[in-house]
């Protein structure tokens, strides 16, 4: 009688449908944003389960419905709305016509694997650098 031994050399090529995707990033360096051009940055990693955030852009690891929550803080004298962009195209408004100060947003959308999401303001402005006010959290629903 003989024997056979099987050894797996690498993990699965795809993320399991049951695996929760989640991340949180905070702070920035007081970024100056150009209206409808510059992606809002969240630079300091708290946690990122799949390395899906690069500082300004989320890349969906798999097709799923994703929830985006967070807060941005405009310096005084600014009024702007914040938009969710998918693959560089404006898709949904995240918060509306807000004046200077902290602005909470919460929005969700279905994404296919490898689609990207970023956030942009519709006015040129400067963001405050506070990491307790400036943050983003993203979670998958699957």
mmCIF file of N, CA and C in Angstrom:
data_model
loop_
_atom_site.group_PDB
_atom_site.id
_atom_site.type_symbol
_atom_site.label_atom_id
_atom_site.label_comp_id
_atom_site.label_asym_id
_atom_site.label_seq_id
_atom_site.Cartn_x
_atom_site.Cartn_y
_atom_site.Cartn_z
ATOM 1 N N UNK A 1 0.849 -1.175 0.000
ATOM 2 C CA UNK A 1 0.000 0.000 0.000
ATOM 3 C C UNK A 1 0.885 1.224 0.000
ATOM 4 N N UNK A 2 0.412 2.241 -0.651
ATOM 5 C CA UNK A 2 1.160 3.500 -0.748
ATOM 6 C C UNK A 2 0.420 4.622 -0.050
ATOM 7 N N UNK A 3 0.990 5.784 -0.097
ATOM 8 C CA UNK A 3 0.338 6.954 0.486
ATOM 9 C C UNK A 3 0.521 8.138 -0.447
ATOM 10 N N UNK A 4 -0.310 9.091 -0.270
ATOM 11 C CA UNK A 4 -0.222 10.312 -1.067
ATOM 12 C C UNK A 4 -0.315 11.501 -0.118
ATOM 13 N N UNK A 5 0.432 12.515 -0.396
ATOM 14 C CA UNK A 5 0.431 13.720 0.427
ATOM 15 C C UNK A 5 0.112 14.913 -0.467
ATOM 16 N N UNK A 6 -0.826 15.752 -0.024
ATOM 17 C CA UNK A 6 -1.213 16.930 -0.792
ATOM 18 C C UNK A 6 -0.961 18.156 0.072
ATOM 19 N N UNK A 7 -0.281 19.147 -0.508
ATOM 20 C CA UNK A 7 0.020 20.367 0.226
ATOM 21 C C UNK A 7 -0.433 21.564 -0.600
ATOM 22 N N UNK A 8 -1.214 22.443 0.011
ATOM 23 C CA UNK A 8 -1.671 23.657 -0.657
ATOM 24 C C UNK A 8 -0.552 24.694 -0.594
ATOM 25 N N UNK A 9 -0.183 25.243 -1.754
ATOM 26 C CA UNK A 9 0.917 26.195 -1.810
ATOM 27 C C UNK A 9 0.479 27.641 -1.665
ATOM 28 N N UNK A 10 -0.787 27.923 -1.926
ATOM 29 C CA UNK A 10 -1.276 29.295 -1.784
ATOM 30 C C UNK A 10 -2.743 29.273 -1.418
ATOM 31 N N UNK A 11 -3.257 30.442 -0.996
ATOM 32 C CA UNK A 11 -4.652 30.572 -0.605
ATOM 33 C C UNK A 11 -5.561 30.678 -1.812
ATOM 34 N N UNK A 12 -6.838 30.848 -1.558
ATOM 35 C CA UNK A 12 -7.807 30.952 -2.655
ATOM 36 C C UNK A 12 -7.567 32.213 -3.487
ATOM 37 N N UNK A 13 -7.876 32.131 -4.763
ATOM 38 C CA UNK A 13 -7.678 33.261 -5.670
ATOM 39 C C UNK A 13 -8.712 34.354 -5.428
ATOM 40 N N UNK A 14 -9.868 33.975 -4.906
ATOM 41 C CA UNK A 14 -10.922 34.941 -4.651
ATOM 42 C C UNK A 14 -11.230 35.020 -3.167
ATOM 43 N N UNK A 15 -11.720 36.189 -2.747
ATOM 44 C CA UNK A 15 -12.134 36.372 -1.361
ATOM 45 C C UNK A 15 -13.472 35.672 -1.184
ATOM 46 N N UNK A 16 -13.591 34.883 -0.154
ATOM 47 C CA UNK A 16 -14.838 34.158 0.102
ATOM 48 C C UNK A 16 -15.993 35.127 0.282
ATOM 49 N N UNK A 17 -17.158 34.744 -0.208
ATOM 50 C CA UNK A 17 -18.347 35.589 -0.098
ATOM 51 C C UNK A 17 -18.695 35.886 1.355
ATOM 52 N N UNK A 18 -18.308 35.008 2.269
ATOM 53 C CA UNK A 18 -18.626 35.204 3.677
ATOM 54 C C UNK A 18 -17.609 36.091 4.403
ATOM 55 N N UNK A 19 -16.484 36.393 3.770
ATOM 56 C CA UNK A 19 -15.452 37.223 4.408
ATOM 57 C C UNK A 19 -15.896 38.686 4.444
ATOM 58 N N UNK A 20 -15.887 39.276 5.630
ATOM 59 C CA UNK A 20 -16.267 40.677 5.795
ATOM 60 C C UNK A 20 -15.086 41.552 5.339
ATOM 61 N N UNK A 21 -15.382 42.561 4.541
ATOM 62 C CA UNK A 21 -14.378 43.533 4.112
ATOM 63 C C UNK A 21 -14.650 44.800 4.915
ATOM 64 N N UNK A 22 -13.628 45.335 5.571
ATOM 65 C CA UNK A 22 -13.819 46.524 6.394
ATOM 66 C C UNK A 22 -12.521 47.314 6.478
ATOM 67 N N UNK A 23 -12.669 48.618 6.658
ATOM 68 C CA UNK A 23 -11.499 49.466 6.855
ATOM 69 C C UNK A 23 -11.895 50.739 7.576
ATOM 70 N N UNK A 24 -10.898 51.356 8.197
ATOM 71 C CA UNK A 24 -11.049 52.689 8.773
ATOM 72 C C UNK A 24 -9.719 53.409 8.606
ATOM 73 N N UNK A 25 -9.824 54.644 8.113
ATOM 74 C CA UNK A 25 -8.674 55.540 7.983
ATOM 75 C C UNK A 25 -9.066 56.886 8.567
ATOM 76 N N UNK A 26 -8.086 57.612 9.093
ATOM 77 C CA UNK A 26 -8.336 58.916 9.688
ATOM 78 C C UNK A 26 -7.344 59.931 9.139
ATOM 79 N N UNK A 27 -7.576 61.189 9.522
ATOM 80 C CA UNK A 27 -6.629 62.274 9.300
ATOM 81 C C UNK A 27 -6.228 62.542 7.864
ATOM 82 N N UNK A 28 -5.586 63.648 7.690
ATOM 83 C CA UNK A 28 -4.932 64.029 6.444
ATOM 84 C C UNK A 28 -3.961 65.135 6.792
ATOM 85 N N UNK A 29 -3.364 65.737 5.801
ATOM 86 C CA UNK A 29 -2.373 66.788 6.056
ATOM 87 C C UNK A 29 -2.931 68.168 5.741
ATOM 88 N N UNK A 30 -4.245 68.357 5.911
ATOM 89 C CA UNK A 30 -4.843 69.650 5.588
ATOM 90 C C UNK A 30 -4.848 69.892 4.093
ATOM 91 N N UNK A 31 -5.255 68.906 3.338
ATOM 92 C CA UNK A 31 -5.219 68.925 1.881
ATOM 93 C C UNK A 31 -6.027 70.063 1.279
ATOM 94 N N UNK A 32 -5.465 70.696 0.262
ATOM 95 C CA UNK A 32 -6.200 71.663 -0.551
ATOM 96 C C UNK A 32 -6.838 70.900 -1.704
ATOM 97 N N UNK A 33 -8.153 71.036 -1.837
ATOM 98 C CA UNK A 33 -8.894 70.314 -2.878
ATOM 99 C C UNK A 33 -9.301 71.243 -4.003
ATOM 100 N N UNK A 34 -9.159 70.772 -5.223
ATOM 101 C CA UNK A 34 -9.678 71.469 -6.392
ATOM 102 C C UNK A 34 -11.050 70.898 -6.691
ATOM 103 N N UNK A 35 -12.038 71.764 -6.854
ATOM 104 C CA UNK A 35 -13.423 71.347 -7.057
ATOM 105 C C UNK A 35 -13.551 70.284 -8.142
ATOM 106 N N UNK A 36 -14.228 69.179 -7.800
ATOM 107 C CA UNK A 36 -14.556 68.091 -8.728
ATOM 108 C C UNK A 36 -13.347 67.416 -9.360
ATOM 109 N N UNK A 37 -12.143 67.637 -8.808
ATOM 110 C CA UNK A 37 -10.919 67.058 -9.378
ATOM 111 C C UNK A 37 -10.146 66.250 -8.341
ATOM 112 N N UNK A 38 -9.862 66.859 -7.190
ATOM 113 C CA UNK A 38 -9.001 66.232 -6.187
ATOM 114 C C UNK A 38 -9.796 65.290 -5.296
ATOM 115 N N UNK A 39 -9.340 64.037 -5.205
ATOM 116 C CA UNK A 39 -9.970 63.075 -4.305
ATOM 117 C C UNK A 39 -9.628 63.437 -2.863
ATOM 118 N N UNK A 40 -10.626 63.319 -1.979
ATOM 119 C CA UNK A 40 -10.414 63.575 -0.555
ATOM 120 C C UNK A 40 -9.541 62.450 0.009
ATOM 121 N N UNK A 41 -8.523 62.842 0.778
ATOM 122 C CA UNK A 41 -7.625 61.837 1.340
ATOM 123 C C UNK A 41 -7.933 61.542 2.797
ATOM 124 N N UNK A 42 -7.718 60.290 3.146
ATOM 125 C CA UNK A 42 -7.779 59.798 4.522
ATOM 126 C C UNK A 42 -6.506 58.969 4.658
ATOM 127 N N UNK A 43 -5.502 59.496 5.352
ATOM 128 C CA UNK A 43 -4.144 58.996 5.204
ATOM 129 C C UNK A 43 -3.668 58.005 6.257
ATOM 130 N N UNK A 44 -4.257 57.990 7.430
ATOM 131 C CA UNK A 44 -3.718 57.183 8.520
ATOM 132 C C UNK A 44 -4.552 55.921 8.719
ATOM 133 N N UNK A 45 -3.931 54.777 8.479
ATOM 134 C CA UNK A 45 -4.648 53.499 8.603
ATOM 135 C C UNK A 45 -4.881 53.150 10.063
ATOM 136 N N UNK A 46 -6.142 52.819 10.373
ATOM 137 C CA UNK A 46 -6.494 52.246 11.662
ATOM 138 C C UNK A 46 -6.581 50.734 11.490
ATOM 139 N N UNK A 47 -7.361 50.305 10.480
ATOM 140 C CA UNK A 47 -7.497 48.888 10.140
ATOM 141 C C UNK A 47 -7.917 48.807 8.665
ATOM 142 N N UNK A 48 -7.461 47.782 7.973
ATOM 143 C CA UNK A 48 -7.840 47.561 6.573
ATOM 144 C C UNK A 48 -7.726 46.073 6.309
ATOM 145 N N UNK A 49 -8.859 45.375 6.349
ATOM 146 C CA UNK A 49 -8.872 43.913 6.288
ATOM 147 C C UNK A 49 -8.283 43.338 5.001
ATOM 148 N N UNK A 50 -8.365 44.066 3.894
ATOM 149 C CA UNK A 50 -7.922 43.519 2.615
ATOM 150 C C UNK A 50 -7.016 44.472 1.830
ATOM 151 N N UNK A 51 -6.515 45.535 2.467
ATOM 152 C CA UNK A 51 -5.634 46.479 1.777
ATOM 153 C C UNK A 51 -6.330 47.156 0.607
ATOM 154 N N UNK A 52 -7.612 47.503 0.794
ATOM 155 C CA UNK A 52 -8.427 48.014 -0.303
ATOM 156 C C UNK A 52 -8.407 49.538 -0.452
ATOM 157 N N UNK A 53 -7.783 50.258 0.477
ATOM 158 C CA UNK A 53 -7.725 51.731 0.437
ATOM 159 C C UNK A 53 -6.293 52.158 0.196
ATOM 160 N N UNK A 54 -6.083 53.112 -0.733
ATOM 161 C CA UNK A 54 -4.716 53.569 -1.016
ATOM 162 C C UNK A 54 -4.439 54.993 -0.529
ATOM 163 N N UNK A 55 -5.334 55.536 0.290
ATOM 164 C CA UNK A 55 -5.176 56.905 0.784
ATOM 165 C C UNK A 55 -6.246 57.825 0.242
ATOM 166 N N UNK A 56 -6.668 57.600 -1.014
ATOM 167 C CA UNK A 56 -7.733 58.390 -1.631
ATOM 168 C C UNK A 56 -8.774 57.537 -2.350
ATOM 169 N N UNK A 57 -8.478 56.260 -2.587
ATOM 170 C CA UNK A 57 -9.353 55.428 -3.417
ATOM 171 C C UNK A 57 -9.549 54.047 -2.816
ATOM 172 N N UNK A 58 -10.813 53.597 -2.821
ATOM 173 C CA UNK A 58 -11.177 52.242 -2.414
ATOM 174 C C UNK A 58 -11.337 51.405 -3.668
ATOM 175 N N UNK A 59 -10.718 50.219 -3.703
ATOM 176 C CA UNK A 59 -10.891 49.272 -4.802
ATOM 177 C C UNK A 59 -11.620 48.055 -4.251
ATOM 178 N N UNK A 60 -12.808 47.783 -4.783
ATOM 179 C CA UNK A 60 -13.632 46.681 -4.285
ATOM 180 C C UNK A 60 -12.935 45.346 -4.526
ATOM 181 N N UNK A 61 -12.645 44.589 -3.461
ATOM 182 C CA UNK A 61 -12.001 43.290 -3.626
ATOM 183 C C UNK A 61 -12.905 42.251 -4.298
ATOM 184 N N UNK A 62 -14.220 42.442 -4.175
ATOM 185 C CA UNK A 62 -15.187 41.528 -4.809
ATOM 186 C C UNK A 62 -16.497 42.284 -5.007
ATOM 187 N N UNK A 63 -17.376 41.740 -5.812
ATOM 188 C CA UNK A 63 -18.696 42.337 -6.013
ATOM 189 C C UNK A 63 -19.478 42.228 -4.701
ATOM 190 N N UNK A 64 -20.088 43.357 -4.284
ATOM 191 C CA UNK A 64 -20.845 43.374 -3.027
ATOM 192 C C UNK A 64 -21.482 44.754 -2.889
ATOM 193 N N UNK A 65 -22.361 44.885 -1.913
ATOM 194 C CA UNK A 65 -22.897 46.190 -1.529
ATOM 195 C C UNK A 65 -22.012 46.720 -0.409
ATOM 196 N N UNK A 66 -21.518 47.947 -0.560
ATOM 197 C CA UNK A 66 -20.602 48.548 0.406
ATOM 198 C C UNK A 66 -21.231 49.788 1.036
ATOM 199 N N UNK A 67 -20.974 49.954 2.328
ATOM 200 C CA UNK A 67 -21.413 51.134 3.054
ATOM 201 C C UNK A 67 -20.201 52.008 3.343
ATOM 202 N N UNK A 68 -20.354 53.317 3.076
ATOM 203 C CA UNK A 68 -19.295 54.306 3.290
ATOM 204 C C UNK A 68 -19.803 55.303 4.315
ATOM 205 N N UNK A 69 -19.082 55.441 5.419
ATOM 206 C CA UNK A 69 -19.434 56.404 6.462
ATOM 207 C C UNK A 69 -18.193 57.185 6.825
ATOM 208 N N UNK A 70 -18.400 58.416 7.254
ATOM 209 C CA UNK A 70 -17.250 59.182 7.697
ATOM 210 C C UNK A 70 -17.593 60.617 7.991
ATOM 211 N N UNK A 71 -16.544 61.412 8.103
ATOM 212 C CA UNK A 71 -16.677 62.826 8.400
ATOM 213 C C UNK A 71 -15.521 63.573 7.752
ATOM 214 N N UNK A 72 -15.834 64.719 7.182
ATOM 215 C CA UNK A 72 -14.797 65.616 6.682
ATOM 216 C C UNK A 72 -15.021 66.979 7.315
ATOM 217 N N UNK A 73 -13.976 67.760 7.411
ATOM 218 C CA UNK A 73 -14.038 69.060 8.067
ATOM 219 C C UNK A 73 -13.459 70.112 7.128
ATOM 220 N N UNK A 74 -14.323 71.034 6.666
ATOM 221 C CA UNK A 74 -13.873 72.134 5.815
ATOM 222 C C UNK A 74 -13.395 73.268 6.708
ATOM 223 N N UNK A 75 -12.320 73.915 6.321
ATOM 224 C CA UNK A 75 -11.889 75.100 7.063
ATOM 225 C C UNK A 75 -12.896 76.220 6.829
ATOM 226 N N UNK A 76 -12.859 77.247 7.665
ATOM 227 C CA UNK A 76 -13.884 78.295 7.643
ATOM 228 C C UNK A 76 -13.940 79.027 6.306
ATOM 229 N N UNK A 77 -15.145 79.508 6.010
ATOM 230 C CA UNK A 77 -15.366 80.269 4.784
ATOM 231 C C UNK A 77 -15.673 79.425 3.565
ATOM 232 N N UNK A 78 -15.819 78.110 3.726
ATOM 233 C CA UNK A 78 -16.094 77.224 2.594
ATOM 234 C C UNK A 78 -17.506 76.666 2.668
ATOM 235 N N UNK A 79 -18.109 76.470 1.501
ATOM 236 C CA UNK A 79 -19.386 75.780 1.369
ATOM 237 C C UNK A 79 -19.236 74.779 0.238
ATOM 238 N N UNK A 80 -19.656 73.533 0.469
ATOM 239 C CA UNK A 80 -19.449 72.508 -0.546
ATOM 240 C C UNK A 80 -20.345 71.316 -0.305
ATOM 241 N N UNK A 81 -20.554 70.539 -1.356
ATOM 242 C CA UNK A 81 -21.184 69.232 -1.262
ATOM 243 C C UNK A 81 -20.117 68.187 -1.544
ATOM 244 N N UNK A 82 -20.306 66.997 -1.002
ATOM 245 C CA UNK A 82 -19.361 65.898 -1.116
ATOM 246 C C UNK A 82 -20.022 64.797 -1.956
ATOM 247 N N UNK A 83 -19.308 64.293 -2.976
ATOM 248 C CA UNK A 83 -19.856 63.299 -3.895
ATOM 249 C C UNK A 83 -19.040 62.023 -3.906
ATOM 250 N N UNK A 84 -19.729 60.893 -4.087
ATOM 251 C CA UNK A 84 -19.101 59.601 -4.283
ATOM 252 C C UNK A 84 -18.888 59.410 -5.782
ATOM 253 N N UNK A 85 -17.661 59.077 -6.156
ATOM 254 C CA UNK A 85 -17.301 58.813 -7.550
ATOM 255 C C UNK A 85 -17.000 57.325 -7.702
ATOM 256 N N UNK A 86 -17.511 56.698 -8.764
ATOM 257 C CA UNK A 86 -17.207 55.312 -9.085
ATOM 258 C C UNK A 86 -16.433 55.304 -10.389
ATOM 259 N N UNK A 87 -15.245 54.718 -10.361
ATOM 260 C CA UNK A 87 -14.355 54.684 -11.533
ATOM 261 C C UNK A 87 -14.165 56.073 -12.135
ATOM 262 N N UNK A 88 -14.064 57.093 -11.279
ATOM 263 C CA UNK A 88 -13.795 58.462 -11.729
ATOM 264 C C UNK A 88 -15.006 59.239 -12.204
ATOM 265 N N UNK A 89 -16.211 58.654 -12.105
ATOM 266 C CA UNK A 89 -17.437 59.315 -12.551
ATOM 267 C C UNK A 89 -18.337 59.607 -11.350
ATOM 268 N N UNK A 90 -18.819 60.856 -11.260
ATOM 269 C CA UNK A 90 -19.712 61.242 -10.165
ATOM 270 C C UNK A 90 -20.960 60.368 -10.201
ATOM 271 N N UNK A 91 -21.271 59.714 -9.053
ATOM 272 C CA UNK A 91 -22.415 58.802 -9.017
ATOM 273 C C UNK A 91 -23.490 59.232 -8.031
ATOM 274 N N UNK A 92 -23.114 59.554 -6.778
ATOM 275 C CA UNK A 92 -24.093 59.856 -5.738
ATOM 276 C C UNK A 92 -23.610 61.006 -4.870
ATOM 277 N N UNK A 93 -24.560 61.783 -4.339
ATOM 278 C CA UNK A 93 -24.192 62.838 -3.398
ATOM 279 C C UNK A 93 -24.104 62.224 -2.004
ATOM 280 N N UNK A 94 -23.049 62.556 -1.277
ATOM 281 C CA UNK A 94 -22.850 62.001 0.065
ATOM 282 C C UNK A 94 -23.325 62.968 1.146
ATOM 283 N N UNK A 95 -23.129 64.274 0.946
ATOM 284 C CA UNK A 95 -23.711 65.287 1.827
ATOM 285 C C UNK A 95 -23.883 66.572 1.026
ATOM 286 N N UNK A 96 -24.789 67.429 1.443
ATOM 287 C CA UNK A 96 -25.197 68.552 0.610
ATOM 288 C C UNK A 96 -24.848 69.914 1.157
ATOM 289 N N UNK A 97 -24.402 70.776 0.270
ATOM 290 C CA UNK A 97 -24.244 72.196 0.482
ATOM 291 C C UNK A 97 -23.818 72.651 1.854
ATOM 292 N N UNK A 98 -22.944 71.921 2.483
ATOM 293 C CA UNK A 98 -22.567 72.224 3.851
ATOM 294 C C UNK A 98 -21.553 73.355 3.926
ATOM 295 N N UNK A 99 -21.651 74.155 4.977
ATOM 296 C CA UNK A 99 -20.679 75.220 5.204
ATOM 297 C C UNK A 99 -19.542 74.684 6.072
ATOM 298 N N UNK A 100 -18.596 75.555 6.412
ATOM 299 C CA UNK A 100 -17.415 75.124 7.154
ATOM 300 C C UNK A 100 -17.795 74.394 8.432
ATOM 301 N N UNK A 101 -16.931 73.492 8.856
ATOM 302 C CA UNK A 101 -17.157 72.683 10.037
ATOM 303 C C UNK A 101 -17.154 71.204 9.684
ATOM 304 N N UNK A 102 -17.504 70.358 10.644
ATOM 305 C CA UNK A 102 -17.513 68.911 10.442
ATOM 306 C C UNK A 102 -18.786 68.483 9.732
ATOM 307 N N UNK A 103 -18.660 67.558 8.797
ATOM 308 C CA UNK A 103 -19.793 67.072 8.015
ATOM 309 C C UNK A 103 -19.769 65.558 7.952
ATOM 310 N N UNK A 104 -20.781 64.942 8.545
ATOM 311 C CA UNK A 104 -20.905 63.494 8.519
ATOM 312 C C UNK A 104 -21.546 63.061 7.215
ATOM 313 N N UNK A 105 -21.103 61.920 6.699
ATOM 314 C CA UNK A 105 -21.748 61.357 5.519
ATOM 315 C C UNK A 105 -21.926 59.862 5.712
ATOM 316 N N UNK A 106 -22.934 59.326 5.056
ATOM 317 C CA UNK A 106 -23.215 57.901 5.072
ATOM 318 C C UNK A 106 -23.951 57.557 3.795
ATOM 319 N N UNK A 107 -23.405 56.618 3.050
ATOM 320 C CA UNK A 107 -23.973 56.277 1.752
ATOM 321 C C UNK A 107 -23.563 54.853 1.421
ATOM 322 N N UNK A 108 -24.332 54.192 0.591
ATOM 323 C CA UNK A 108 -23.984 52.845 0.165
ATOM 324 C C UNK A 108 -24.201 52.684 -1.317
ATOM 325 N N UNK A 109 -23.483 51.736 -1.897
ATOM 326 C CA UNK A 109 -23.661 51.437 -3.322
ATOM 327 C C UNK A 109 -23.148 50.037 -3.615
ATOM 328 N N UNK A 110 -23.697 49.434 -4.652
ATOM 329 C CA UNK A 110 -23.237 48.120 -5.109
ATOM 330 C C UNK A 110 -22.067 48.321 -6.051
ATOM 331 N N UNK A 111 -21.009 47.550 -5.849
ATOM 332 C CA UNK A 111 -19.828 47.626 -6.707
ATOM 333 C C UNK A 111 -19.479 46.247 -7.240
ATOM 334 N N UNK A 112 -18.964 46.218 -8.439
ATOM 335 C CA UNK A 112 -18.388 45.002 -8.995
ATOM 336 C C UNK A 112 -16.943 44.911 -8.525
ATOM 337 N N UNK A 113 -16.365 43.720 -8.572
ATOM 338 C CA UNK A 113 -14.960 43.544 -8.198
ATOM 339 C C UNK A 113 -14.091 44.474 -9.036
ATOM 340 N N UNK A 114 -13.128 45.120 -8.389
ATOM 341 C CA UNK A 114 -12.151 46.022 -8.996
ATOM 342 C C UNK A 114 -12.686 47.408 -9.338
ATOM 343 N N UNK A 115 -13.976 47.678 -9.121
ATOM 344 C CA UNK A 115 -14.446 49.052 -9.298
ATOM 345 C C UNK A 115 -13.847 49.902 -8.183
ATOM 346 N N UNK A 116 -13.623 51.182 -8.492
ATOM 347 C CA UNK A 116 -13.010 52.079 -7.523
ATOM 348 C C UNK A 116 -13.994 53.149 -7.072
ATOM 349 N N UNK A 117 -13.809 53.597 -5.819
ATOM 350 C CA UNK A 117 -14.625 54.661 -5.242
ATOM 351 C C UNK A 117 -13.692 55.695 -4.628
ATOM 352 N N UNK A 118 -14.016 56.967 -4.882
ATOM 353 C CA UNK A 118 -13.332 58.076 -4.216
ATOM 354 C C UNK A 118 -14.392 59.128 -3.910
ATOM 355 N N UNK A 119 -14.008 60.116 -3.125
ATOM 356 C CA UNK A 119 -14.909 61.207 -2.766
ATOM 357 C C UNK A 119 -14.280 62.528 -3.178
ATOM 358 N N UNK A 120 -15.111 63.437 -3.713
ATOM 359 C CA UNK A 120 -14.659 64.766 -4.124
ATOM 360 C C UNK A 120 -15.698 65.800 -3.717
ATOM 361 N N UNK A 121 -15.230 67.019 -3.459
ATOM 362 C CA UNK A 121 -16.102 68.145 -3.151
ATOM 363 C C UNK A 121 -16.368 68.938 -4.420
ATOM 364 N N UNK A 122 -17.490 69.667 -4.453
ATOM 365 C CA UNK A 122 -17.808 70.467 -5.642
ATOM 366 C C UNK A 122 -17.341 71.920 -5.512
ATOM 367 N N UNK A 123 -16.532 72.208 -4.494
ATOM 368 C CA UNK A 123 -15.923 73.527 -4.327
ATOM 369 C C UNK A 123 -14.450 73.340 -4.005
ATOM 370 N N UNK A 124 -13.626 74.276 -4.413
ATOM 371 C CA UNK A 124 -12.221 74.251 -4.018
ATOM 372 C C UNK A 124 -12.129 74.726 -2.579
ATOM 373 N N UNK A 125 -11.427 73.970 -1.744
ATOM 374 C CA UNK A 125 -11.348 74.290 -0.321
ATOM 375 C C UNK A 125 -10.174 73.566 0.311
ATOM 376 N N UNK A 126 -9.959 73.834 1.583
ATOM 377 C CA UNK A 126 -8.911 73.158 2.359
ATOM 378 C C UNK A 126 -9.567 72.375 3.476
ATOM 379 N N UNK A 127 -9.066 71.168 3.706
ATOM 380 C CA UNK A 127 -9.570 70.315 4.775
ATOM 381 C C UNK A 127 -8.751 70.495 6.038
ATOM 382 N N UNK A 128 -9.403 70.400 7.171
ATOM 383 C CA UNK A 128 -8.742 70.391 8.459
ATOM 384 C C UNK A 128 -8.023 69.052 8.604
ATOM 385 N N UNK A 129 -6.954 69.001 9.356
ATOM 386 C CA UNK A 129 -6.164 67.771 9.477
ATOM 387 C C UNK A 129 -6.481 66.928 10.712
ATOM 388 N N UNK A 130 -7.510 67.260 11.463
ATOM 389 C CA UNK A 130 -7.833 66.526 12.692
ATOM 390 C C UNK A 130 -8.258 65.090 12.410
ATOM 391 N N UNK A 131 -7.574 64.123 13.031
ATOM 392 C CA UNK A 131 -7.939 62.730 12.794
ATOM 393 C C UNK A 131 -9.152 62.280 13.600
ATOM 394 N N UNK A 132 -9.622 63.106 14.549
ATOM 395 C CA UNK A 132 -10.858 62.734 15.251
ATOM 396 C C UNK A 132 -12.091 63.274 14.524
ATOM 397 N N UNK A 133 -11.890 64.202 13.599
ATOM 398 C CA UNK A 133 -13.001 64.742 12.806
ATOM 399 C C UNK A 133 -12.965 64.203 11.378
ATOM 400 N N UNK A 134 -11.785 63.970 10.845
ATOM 401 C CA UNK A 134 -11.605 63.571 9.453
ATOM 402 C C UNK A 134 -11.349 62.058 9.398
ATOM 403 N N UNK A 135 -12.385 61.279 8.977
ATOM 404 C CA UNK A 135 -12.223 59.815 8.967
ATOM 405 C C UNK A 135 -13.182 59.181 7.962
ATOM 406 N N UNK A 136 -12.885 57.933 7.577
ATOM 407 C CA UNK A 136 -13.763 57.151 6.711
ATOM 408 C C UNK A 136 -13.779 55.705 7.197
ATOM 409 N N UNK A 137 -14.963 55.092 7.099
ATOM 410 C CA UNK A 137 -15.132 53.673 7.399
ATOM 411 C C UNK A 137 -15.898 53.046 6.234
ATOM 412 N N UNK A 138 -15.418 51.905 5.769
ATOM 413 C CA UNK A 138 -16.054 51.194 4.657
ATOM 414 C C UNK A 138 -16.248 49.754 5.093
ATOM 415 N N UNK A 139 -17.462 49.216 4.851
ATOM 416 C CA UNK A 139 -17.733 47.814 5.164
ATOM 417 C C UNK A 139 -18.538 47.174 4.042
ATOM 418 N N UNK A 140 -18.271 45.897 3.824
ATOM 419 C CA UNK A 140 -19.078 45.123 2.875
ATOM 420 C C UNK A 140 -20.294 44.604 3.613
ATOM 421 N N UNK A 141 -21.340 44.325 2.889
ATOM 422 C CA UNK A 141 -22.557 43.796 3.496
ATOM 423 C C UNK A 141 -22.629 42.276 3.404
ATOM 424 N N UNK A 142 -21.789 41.705 2.550
ATOM 425 C CA UNK A 142 -21.795 40.236 2.356
ATOM 426 C C UNK A 142 -21.124 39.491 3.462
#
